[in-house]
Amino acid sequence: MTPSPPRGPQDIRGMVPTLNNTGFMSMHMNGCVQAFVDFASTCTSEVLDMGCAFGIATHAALATGARVLACDMEPRHLDAVTEQTPLDERSRLRTQAATLPGAEFPDGSFGAILCSRVIHFLTGPDIEQSITKFHRWLAPGGKLFLITDTPYSGYWKAHAPIYEEKKRAGELWPGFIADTSVYLPASSTRSSGFLNPCDPEILERVCREAGFVIESAAYIGRVTESGATPLPDARDHAAVIARKDQP
Ligand SMILES: C[S@@+](CC[C@H](N)C(=O)[O-])C[C@H]1O[C@@H](n2cnc3c(N)ncnc32)[C@H](O)[C@@H]1O
Protein backbone atom coordinates (compact mmCIF):
# COMPACT_ATOMS: atom_id res chain seq x y z
CA MET A 1 0.00 0.00 0.00
CA THR A 2 1.25 3.50 -0.78
CA PRO A 3 0.66 5.66 2.28
CA SER A 4 -1.20 8.89 1.64
CA PRO A 5 1.06 11.97 1.76
CA PRO A 6 1.08 13.70 5.12
CA ARG A 7 -0.96 16.84 5.41
CA GLY A 8 1.12 19.91 4.70
CA PRO A 9 3.40 21.11 1.96
CA GLN A 10 5.09 18.57 -0.27
CA ASP A 11 7.56 19.93 -2.75
CA ILE A 12 7.88 18.88 -6.35
CA ARG A 13 10.61 16.33 -5.64
CA GLY A 14 8.31 14.24 -3.45
CA MET A 15 10.09 15.50 -0.34
CA VAL A 16 7.99 16.56 2.65
CA PRO A 17 9.53 19.11 5.04
CA THR A 18 9.77 17.89 8.63
CA LEU A 19 7.99 19.95 11.31
CA ASN A 20 11.20 20.54 13.27
CA ASN A 21 13.52 21.78 10.49
CA THR A 22 15.46 18.53 10.28
CA GLY A 23 15.33 18.30 6.51
CA PHE A 24 12.78 16.30 4.54
CA MET A 25 11.09 12.92 4.44
CA SER A 26 11.12 11.32 1.02
CA MET A 27 7.76 9.97 -0.18
CA HIS A 28 9.65 7.42 -2.29
CA MET A 29 11.38 4.44 -0.70
CA ASN A 30 14.91 3.58 -1.84
CA GLY A 31 16.23 0.01 -2.07
CA CYS A 32 17.51 -0.05 1.52
CA VAL A 33 14.17 1.11 2.99
CA GLN A 34 12.37 -1.45 0.80
CA ALA A 35 14.78 -4.14 2.09
CA PHE A 36 13.79 -3.15 5.67
CA VAL A 37 10.09 -3.44 4.78
CA ASP A 38 10.62 -6.85 3.16
CA PHE A 39 12.65 -8.12 6.13
CA ALA A 40 10.16 -6.64 8.65
CA SER A 41 7.42 -8.77 7.07
CA THR A 42 9.37 -11.89 8.16
CA CYS A 43 10.00 -10.75 11.76
CA THR A 44 8.01 -12.11 14.67
CA SER A 45 9.49 -9.45 16.99
CA GLU A 46 8.50 -5.81 16.72
CA VAL A 47 10.61 -3.65 14.36
CA LEU A 48 11.82 -0.10 15.05
CA ASP A 49 11.61 2.85 12.65
CA MET A 50 13.95 5.35 14.33
CA GLY A 51 13.54 8.91 13.03
CA CYS A 52 10.34 7.89 11.24
CA ALA A 53 9.16 11.45 10.41
CA PHE A 54 5.68 11.01 8.86
CA GLY A 55 6.13 7.25 8.65
CA ILE A 56 6.69 6.34 5.00
CA ALA A 57 8.52 3.15 6.07
CA THR A 58 6.35 2.53 9.14
CA HIS A 59 3.18 2.49 7.02
CA ALA A 60 4.74 0.21 4.41
CA ALA A 61 5.94 -2.22 7.10
CA LEU A 62 2.55 -2.22 8.85
CA ALA A 63 0.92 -3.03 5.52
CA THR A 64 3.00 -6.24 5.33
CA GLY A 65 1.70 -7.37 8.74
CA ALA A 66 4.73 -6.30 10.82
CA ARG A 67 4.51 -4.86 14.34
CA VAL A 68 6.21 -1.46 14.32
CA LEU A 69 7.49 0.96 16.94
CA ALA A 70 7.63 4.36 15.23
CA CYS A 71 10.05 6.62 17.04
CA ASP A 72 11.08 10.24 16.49
CA MET A 73 12.35 13.18 18.52
CA GLU A 74 9.35 15.21 17.24
CA PRO A 75 6.00 14.18 18.85
CA ARG A 76 3.99 15.96 16.11
CA HIS A 77 5.46 13.55 13.55
CA LEU A 78 4.24 10.64 15.67
CA ASP A 79 0.71 12.08 15.86
CA ALA A 80 0.69 12.25 12.04
CA VAL A 81 1.93 8.65 11.79
CA THR A 82 -0.91 7.43 14.00
CA GLU A 83 -3.56 9.54 12.24
CA GLN A 84 -2.54 8.14 8.86
CA THR A 85 -2.47 4.52 9.98
CA PRO A 86 -5.58 2.58 8.91
CA LEU A 87 -7.70 1.64 11.92
CA ASP A 88 -7.27 -2.09 11.32
CA GLU A 89 -3.45 -1.72 11.51
CA ARG A 90 -3.26 0.44 14.64
CA SER A 91 -3.08 -2.50 17.04
CA ARG A 92 0.32 -3.33 15.49
CA LEU A 93 1.62 0.26 15.79
CA ARG A 94 3.28 1.79 18.85
CA THR A 95 4.79 5.27 18.87
CA GLN A 96 7.37 6.73 21.22
CA ALA A 97 9.10 10.10 21.28
CA ALA A 98 12.84 9.61 21.89
CA THR A 99 16.08 11.23 20.83
CA LEU A 100 19.36 9.59 19.86
CA PRO A 101 21.79 8.93 21.39
CA GLY A 102 19.92 9.10 24.72
CA ALA A 103 17.01 6.82 23.67
CA GLU A 104 16.74 3.56 25.62
CA PHE A 105 14.94 0.30 24.76
CA PRO A 106 15.25 -3.18 26.29
CA ASP A 107 18.06 -5.38 25.00
CA GLY A 108 17.10 -7.85 22.25
CA SER A 109 13.68 -6.33 21.70
CA PHE A 110 13.58 -5.71 17.92
CA GLY A 111 13.73 -7.97 14.87
CA ALA A 112 14.91 -5.10 12.66
CA ILE A 113 15.83 -1.44 12.97
CA LEU A 114 15.57 1.19 10.24
CA CYS A 115 17.41 4.43 10.88
CA SER A 116 17.11 6.44 7.69
CA ARG A 117 18.72 9.86 7.31
CA VAL A 118 18.94 10.61 11.02
CA ILE A 119 22.42 10.00 12.41
CA HIS A 120 24.14 12.59 10.23
CA PHE A 121 22.57 15.03 12.73
CA LEU A 122 24.89 13.57 15.40
CA THR A 123 28.57 13.97 16.29
CA GLY A 124 30.94 11.04 15.70
CA PRO A 125 30.90 9.81 19.34
CA ASP A 126 27.08 10.09 19.42
CA ILE A 127 26.84 8.06 16.18
CA GLU A 128 29.08 5.40 17.75
CA GLN A 129 26.92 5.32 20.89
CA SER A 130 23.70 5.08 18.84
CA ILE A 131 24.97 2.20 16.68
CA THR A 132 26.20 0.34 19.78
CA LYS A 133 22.68 0.73 21.20
CA PHE A 134 21.08 -0.50 17.94
CA HIS A 135 23.22 -3.66 18.27
CA ARG A 136 22.10 -4.11 21.87
CA TRP A 137 18.40 -3.55 21.05
CA LEU A 138 18.31 -6.12 18.22
CA ALA A 139 17.48 -9.76 18.83
CA PRO A 140 20.11 -12.22 17.51
CA GLY A 141 19.58 -12.61 13.74
CA GLY A 142 18.11 -9.09 13.63
CA LYS A 143 19.20 -6.56 11.05
CA LEU A 144 20.02 -2.86 11.00
CA PHE A 145 19.15 -0.84 7.89
CA LEU A 146 21.15 2.38 8.16
CA ILE A 147 21.05 5.32 5.75
CA THR A 148 22.73 8.72 5.97
CA ASP A 149 23.24 11.71 3.75
CA THR A 150 26.74 11.86 2.27
CA PRO A 151 29.22 14.62 1.52
CA TYR A 152 27.79 14.48 -2.04
CA SER A 153 24.14 15.18 -1.03
CA GLY A 154 22.37 18.44 -1.87
CA TYR A 155 23.96 21.59 -0.54
CA TRP A 156 26.81 19.64 1.12
CA LYS A 157 28.37 18.89 -2.29
CA ALA A 158 30.13 22.23 -1.99
CA HIS A 159 31.97 20.82 1.03
CA ALA A 160 32.99 17.60 -0.77
CA PRO A 161 36.54 18.75 -1.68
CA ILE A 162 37.26 19.38 2.03
CA TYR A 163 35.78 15.96 2.90
CA GLU A 164 37.96 14.30 0.25
CA GLU A 165 41.09 15.99 1.59
CA LYS A 166 40.29 14.98 5.19
CA LYS A 167 39.45 11.44 4.04
CA ARG A 168 42.85 11.15 2.34
CA ALA A 169 44.46 12.37 5.58
CA GLY A 170 42.76 9.53 7.47
CA GLU A 171 40.32 11.57 9.59
CA LEU A 172 37.62 9.43 11.22
CA TRP A 173 34.75 11.88 10.47
CA PRO A 174 35.94 13.64 7.32
CA GLY A 175 32.45 14.81 6.26
CA PHE A 176 31.81 16.80 9.45
CA ILE A 177 30.56 20.35 8.71
CA ALA A 178 30.81 22.59 11.79
CA ASP A 179 28.48 25.30 10.46
CA THR A 180 26.03 24.37 7.71
CA SER A 181 24.89 27.98 7.24
CA VAL A 182 27.99 28.45 5.10
CA TYR A 183 26.39 26.18 2.46
CA LEU A 184 22.66 26.93 2.93
CA PRO A 185 20.92 29.46 0.67
CA ALA A 186 19.60 32.55 2.45
CA SER A 187 16.02 31.37 1.73
CA SER A 188 16.50 28.07 3.60
CA THR A 189 14.36 27.47 6.69
CA ARG A 190 16.55 24.57 7.72
CA SER A 191 18.25 24.83 11.12
CA SER A 192 21.91 25.66 10.80
CA GLY A 193 24.51 24.17 13.11
CA PHE A 194 26.70 21.13 12.55
CA LEU A 195 26.07 18.15 10.27
CA ASN A 196 28.01 14.93 9.90
CA PRO A 197 27.44 13.45 6.40
CA CYS A 198 28.94 9.95 6.20
CA ASP A 199 30.20 7.63 3.47
CA PRO A 200 29.56 3.86 3.33
CA GLU A 201 33.08 3.11 4.66
CA ILE A 202 32.50 5.18 7.80
CA LEU A 203 29.17 3.47 8.52
CA GLU A 204 30.73 0.06 7.88
CA ARG A 205 33.58 0.81 10.31
CA VAL A 206 31.28 1.95 13.10
CA CYS A 207 28.87 -0.96 12.61
CA ARG A 208 31.75 -3.48 12.73
CA GLU A 209 33.13 -1.87 15.89
CA ALA A 210 29.66 -2.20 17.48
CA GLY A 211 29.69 -5.96 16.75
CA PHE A 212 27.67 -6.12 13.52
CA VAL A 213 28.37 -8.36 10.53
CA ILE A 214 28.11 -6.25 7.36
CA GLU A 215 25.81 -7.61 4.64
CA SER A 216 26.16 -4.64 2.27
CA ALA A 217 27.57 -1.13 2.26
CA ALA A 218 27.12 1.18 -0.72
CA TYR A 219 26.35 4.61 -2.01
CA ILE A 220 22.78 4.94 -3.27
CA GLY A 221 20.99 7.68 -5.18
CA ARG A 222 17.95 9.64 -4.12
CA VAL A 223 14.72 8.23 -5.52
CA THR A 224 13.25 11.23 -7.29
CA GLU A 225 9.80 12.45 -8.16
CA SER A 226 7.36 9.74 -9.28
CA GLY A 227 9.73 7.17 -7.85
CA ALA A 228 12.18 7.35 -10.79
CA THR A 229 15.17 5.02 -10.41
CA PRO A 230 18.32 6.92 -9.41
CA LEU A 231 21.38 6.98 -11.64
CA PRO A 232 23.61 3.98 -10.85
CA ASP A 233 26.58 6.18 -9.86
CA ALA A 234 24.55 8.62 -7.71
CA ARG A 235 25.98 9.17 -4.23
CA ASP A 236 23.26 11.03 -2.31
CA HIS A 237 23.06 8.49 0.51
CA ALA A 238 25.24 5.89 2.21
CA ALA A 239 23.38 2.68 3.02
CA VAL A 240 24.48 -0.24 5.17
CA ILE A 241 22.64 -3.44 5.99
CA ALA A 242 24.23 -5.10 9.03
CA ARG A 243 23.33 -8.27 10.96
CA LYS A 244 23.55 -9.14 14.63
CA ASP A 245 24.65 -12.76 14.86
CA GLN A 246 24.16 -15.11 17.81
CA PRO A 247 26.73 -14.27 20.52
C1 LIG B 1 15.66 13.96 7.36
S1 LIG B 1 14.29 13.31 8.26
C2 LIG B 1 14.31 11.62 7.68
C3 LIG B 1 12.94 11.00 7.70
C4 LIG B 1 12.82 9.60 7.15
N1 LIG B 1 13.40 8.63 8.06
C5 LIG B 1 13.43 9.49 5.77
O1 LIG B 1 14.39 8.75 5.58
O2 LIG B 1 12.92 10.14 4.83
C6 LIG B 1 15.00 13.14 9.91
C7 LIG B 1 13.98 12.67 10.96
O3 LIG B 1 14.72 12.21 12.10
C8 LIG B 1 14.28 12.88 13.27
N2 LIG B 1 15.49 13.09 14.11
C9 LIG B 1 16.53 13.92 13.85
N3 LIG B 1 17.49 13.80 14.80
C10 LIG B 1 17.03 12.86 15.66
C11 LIG B 1 17.54 12.28 16.85
N4 LIG B 1 18.74 12.67 17.35
N5 LIG B 1 16.82 11.33 17.49
C12 LIG B 1 15.60 10.93 17.00
N6 LIG B 1 15.05 11.45 15.88
C13 LIG B 1 15.75 12.39 15.22
C14 LIG B 1 13.65 14.17 12.81
O4 LIG B 1 12.67 14.64 13.73
C15 LIG B 1 13.05 13.76 11.46
O5 LIG B 1 11.76 13.25 11.61
Tab-separated table of N, CA and C and ligand atoms in Angstrom, residues 15 18-20 22-27 30 33 49-57 71-74 77 98-101 103 114-122 147 149 190, ligand 1:
chain	number	residue	atom	x	y	z
A	15	MET	N	9.457	15.383	-1.659
A	15	MET	CA	10.094	15.495	-0.341
A	15	MET	C	9.194	16.347	0.549
A	18	THR	N	10.078	18.296	7.258
A	18	THR	CA	9.768	17.891	8.631
A	18	THR	C	9.244	19.114	9.396
A	19	LEU	N	8.588	18.852	10.533
A	19	LEU	CA	7.992	19.951	11.307
A	19	LEU	C	9.015	20.602	12.240
A	20	ASN	N	10.204	20.007	12.337
A	20	ASN	CA	11.202	20.544	13.269
A	20	ASN	C	12.494	20.954	12.549
A	22	THR	N	14.384	19.511	10.408
A	22	THR	CA	15.460	18.527	10.279
A	22	THR	C	15.389	17.905	8.884
A	23	GLY	N	15.334	18.773	7.894
A	23	GLY	CA	15.333	18.300	6.509
A	23	GLY	C	13.980	17.765	6.096
A	24	PHE	N	13.987	16.765	5.222
A	24	PHE	CA	12.784	16.303	4.545
A	24	PHE	C	12.608	14.798	4.707
A	25	MET	N	11.342	14.353	4.615
A	25	MET	CA	11.091	12.918	4.441
A	25	MET	C	10.767	12.676	2.974
A	26	SER	N	11.413	11.662	2.408
A	26	SER	CA	11.115	11.321	1.018
A	26	SER	C	9.858	10.460	0.964
A	27	MET	N	8.967	10.776	0.009
A	27	MET	CA	7.760	9.968	-0.175
A	27	MET	C	8.054	8.720	-0.999
A	30	ASN	N	13.761	4.102	-1.090
A	30	ASN	CA	14.908	3.582	-1.843
A	30	ASN	C	15.060	2.075	-1.552
A	33	VAL	N	15.415	1.029	2.213
A	33	VAL	CA	14.165	1.108	2.991
A	33	VAL	C	13.246	-0.044	2.583
A	49	ASP	N	11.330	1.837	13.672
A	49	ASP	CA	11.614	2.851	12.645
A	49	ASP	C	12.069	4.102	13.399
A	50	MET	N	13.390	4.268	13.518
A	50	MET	CA	13.954	5.352	14.328
A	50	MET	C	14.147	6.600	13.462
A	51	GLY	N	13.505	7.693	13.854
A	51	GLY	CA	13.543	8.910	13.027
A	51	GLY	C	12.562	8.769	11.886
A	52	CYS	N	11.343	8.307	12.241
A	52	CYS	CA	10.341	7.891	11.236
A	52	CYS	C	9.732	9.058	10.480
A	53	ALA	N	9.857	10.287	10.985
A	53	ALA	CA	9.163	11.454	10.413
A	53	ALA	C	7.670	11.127	10.257
A	54	PHE	N	7.122	11.238	9.040
A	54	PHE	CA	5.678	11.014	8.857
A	54	PHE	C	5.366	9.539	8.558
A	55	GLY	N	6.400	8.674	8.629
A	55	GLY	CA	6.132	7.246	8.653
A	55	GLY	C	6.025	6.537	7.316
A	56	ILE	N	6.743	7.029	6.308
A	56	ILE	CA	6.687	6.335	5.004
A	56	ILE	C	7.028	4.849	5.156
A	57	ALA	N	8.101	4.551	5.907
A	57	ALA	CA	8.518	3.148	6.071
A	57	ALA	C	7.633	2.423	7.073
A	71	CYS	N	9.382	5.801	16.038
A	71	CYS	CA	10.049	6.618	17.044
A	71	CYS	C	10.632	7.863	16.382
A	72	ASP	N	10.529	8.999	17.031
A	72	ASP	CA	11.084	10.236	16.487
A	72	ASP	C	11.250	11.214	17.650
A	73	MET	N	12.174	12.163	17.484
A	73	MET	CA	12.349	13.182	18.519
A	73	MET	C	11.178	14.174	18.515
A	74	GLU	N	10.407	14.215	17.420
A	74	GLU	CA	9.346	15.212	17.243
A	74	GLU	C	7.970	14.561	17.437
A	77	HIS	N	5.317	14.544	14.621
A	77	HIS	CA	5.459	13.553	13.548
A	77	HIS	C	4.734	12.260	13.941
A	98	ALA	N	11.520	9.861	21.278
A	98	ALA	CA	12.836	9.612	21.887
A	98	ALA	C	13.897	10.217	20.975
A	99	THR	N	15.012	10.554	21.560
A	99	THR	CA	16.085	11.229	20.827
A	99	THR	C	17.383	10.451	20.969
A	100	LEU	N	18.023	10.208	19.834
A	100	LEU	CA	19.356	9.590	19.855
A	100	LEU	C	20.385	10.649	20.266
A	101	PRO	N	21.419	10.299	20.989
A	101	PRO	CA	21.788	8.933	21.390
A	101	PRO	C	21.225	8.521	22.751
A	103	ALA	N	18.140	7.761	23.668
A	103	ALA	CA	17.013	6.815	23.673
A	103	ALA	C	17.425	5.475	24.302
A	114	LEU	N	15.282	0.258	11.335
A	114	LEU	CA	15.574	1.188	10.244
A	114	LEU	C	15.942	2.521	10.877
A	115	CYS	N	17.061	3.078	10.449
A	115	CYS	CA	17.409	4.433	10.880
A	115	CYS	C	17.846	5.175	9.621
A	116	SER	N	16.886	5.861	9.017
A	116	SER	CA	17.107	6.438	7.687
A	116	SER	C	17.230	7.957	7.759
A	117	ARG	N	18.409	8.418	7.434
A	117	ARG	CA	18.721	9.856	7.309
A	117	ARG	C	18.503	10.602	8.618
A	118	VAL	N	19.058	10.021	9.681
A	118	VAL	CA	18.938	10.608	11.019
A	118	VAL	C	20.315	10.870	11.645
A	119	ILE	N	21.214	9.874	11.574
A	119	ILE	CA	22.417	9.999	12.415
A	119	ILE	C	23.433	11.000	11.879
A	120	HIS	N	23.222	11.521	10.655
A	120	HIS	CA	24.145	12.589	10.231
A	120	HIS	C	23.859	13.883	10.994
A	121	PHE	N	22.806	13.873	11.845
A	121	PHE	CA	22.569	15.026	12.732
A	121	PHE	C	23.360	14.893	14.037
A	122	LEU	N	24.169	13.837	14.151
A	122	LEU	CA	24.891	13.570	15.403
A	122	LEU	C	26.400	13.723	15.223
A	147	ILE	N	20.868	4.422	6.907
A	147	ILE	CA	21.053	5.316	5.746
A	147	ILE	C	21.425	6.697	6.261
A	149	ASP	N	22.827	10.841	4.847
A	149	ASP	CA	23.238	11.709	3.750
A	149	ASP	C	24.766	11.646	3.666
A	190	ARG	N	15.921	25.658	6.993
A	190	ARG	CA	16.552	24.569	7.720
A	190	ARG	C	17.407	25.118	8.860
B	1	LIG	C1	15.663	13.964	7.356
B	1	LIG	S1	14.294	13.311	8.259
B	1	LIG	C2	14.309	11.617	7.681
B	1	LIG	C3	12.937	11.002	7.704
B	1	LIG	C4	12.818	9.601	7.150
B	1	LIG	N1	13.398	8.626	8.063
B	1	LIG	C5	13.426	9.487	5.768
B	1	LIG	O1	14.389	8.745	5.579
B	1	LIG	O2	12.925	10.142	4.834
B	1	LIG	C6	14.999	13.137	9.910
B	1	LIG	C7	13.981	12.665	10.961
B	1	LIG	O3	14.723	12.209	12.098
B	1	LIG	C8	14.285	12.884	13.271
B	1	LIG	N2	15.494	13.088	14.107
B	1	LIG	C9	16.529	13.916	13.853
B	1	LIG	N3	17.485	13.800	14.803
B	1	LIG	C10	17.030	12.857	15.663
B	1	LIG	C11	17.542	12.281	16.855
B	1	LIG	N4	18.737	12.671	17.349
B	1	LIG	N5	16.815	11.327	17.492
B	1	LIG	C12	15.597	10.932	17.001
B	1	LIG	N6	15.048	11.449	15.884
B	1	LIG	C13	15.751	12.391	15.223
B	1	LIG	C14	13.646	14.172	12.808
B	1	LIG	O4	12.674	14.640	13.727
B	1	LIG	C15	13.054	13.761	11.464
B	1	LIG	O5	11.759	13.250	11.609
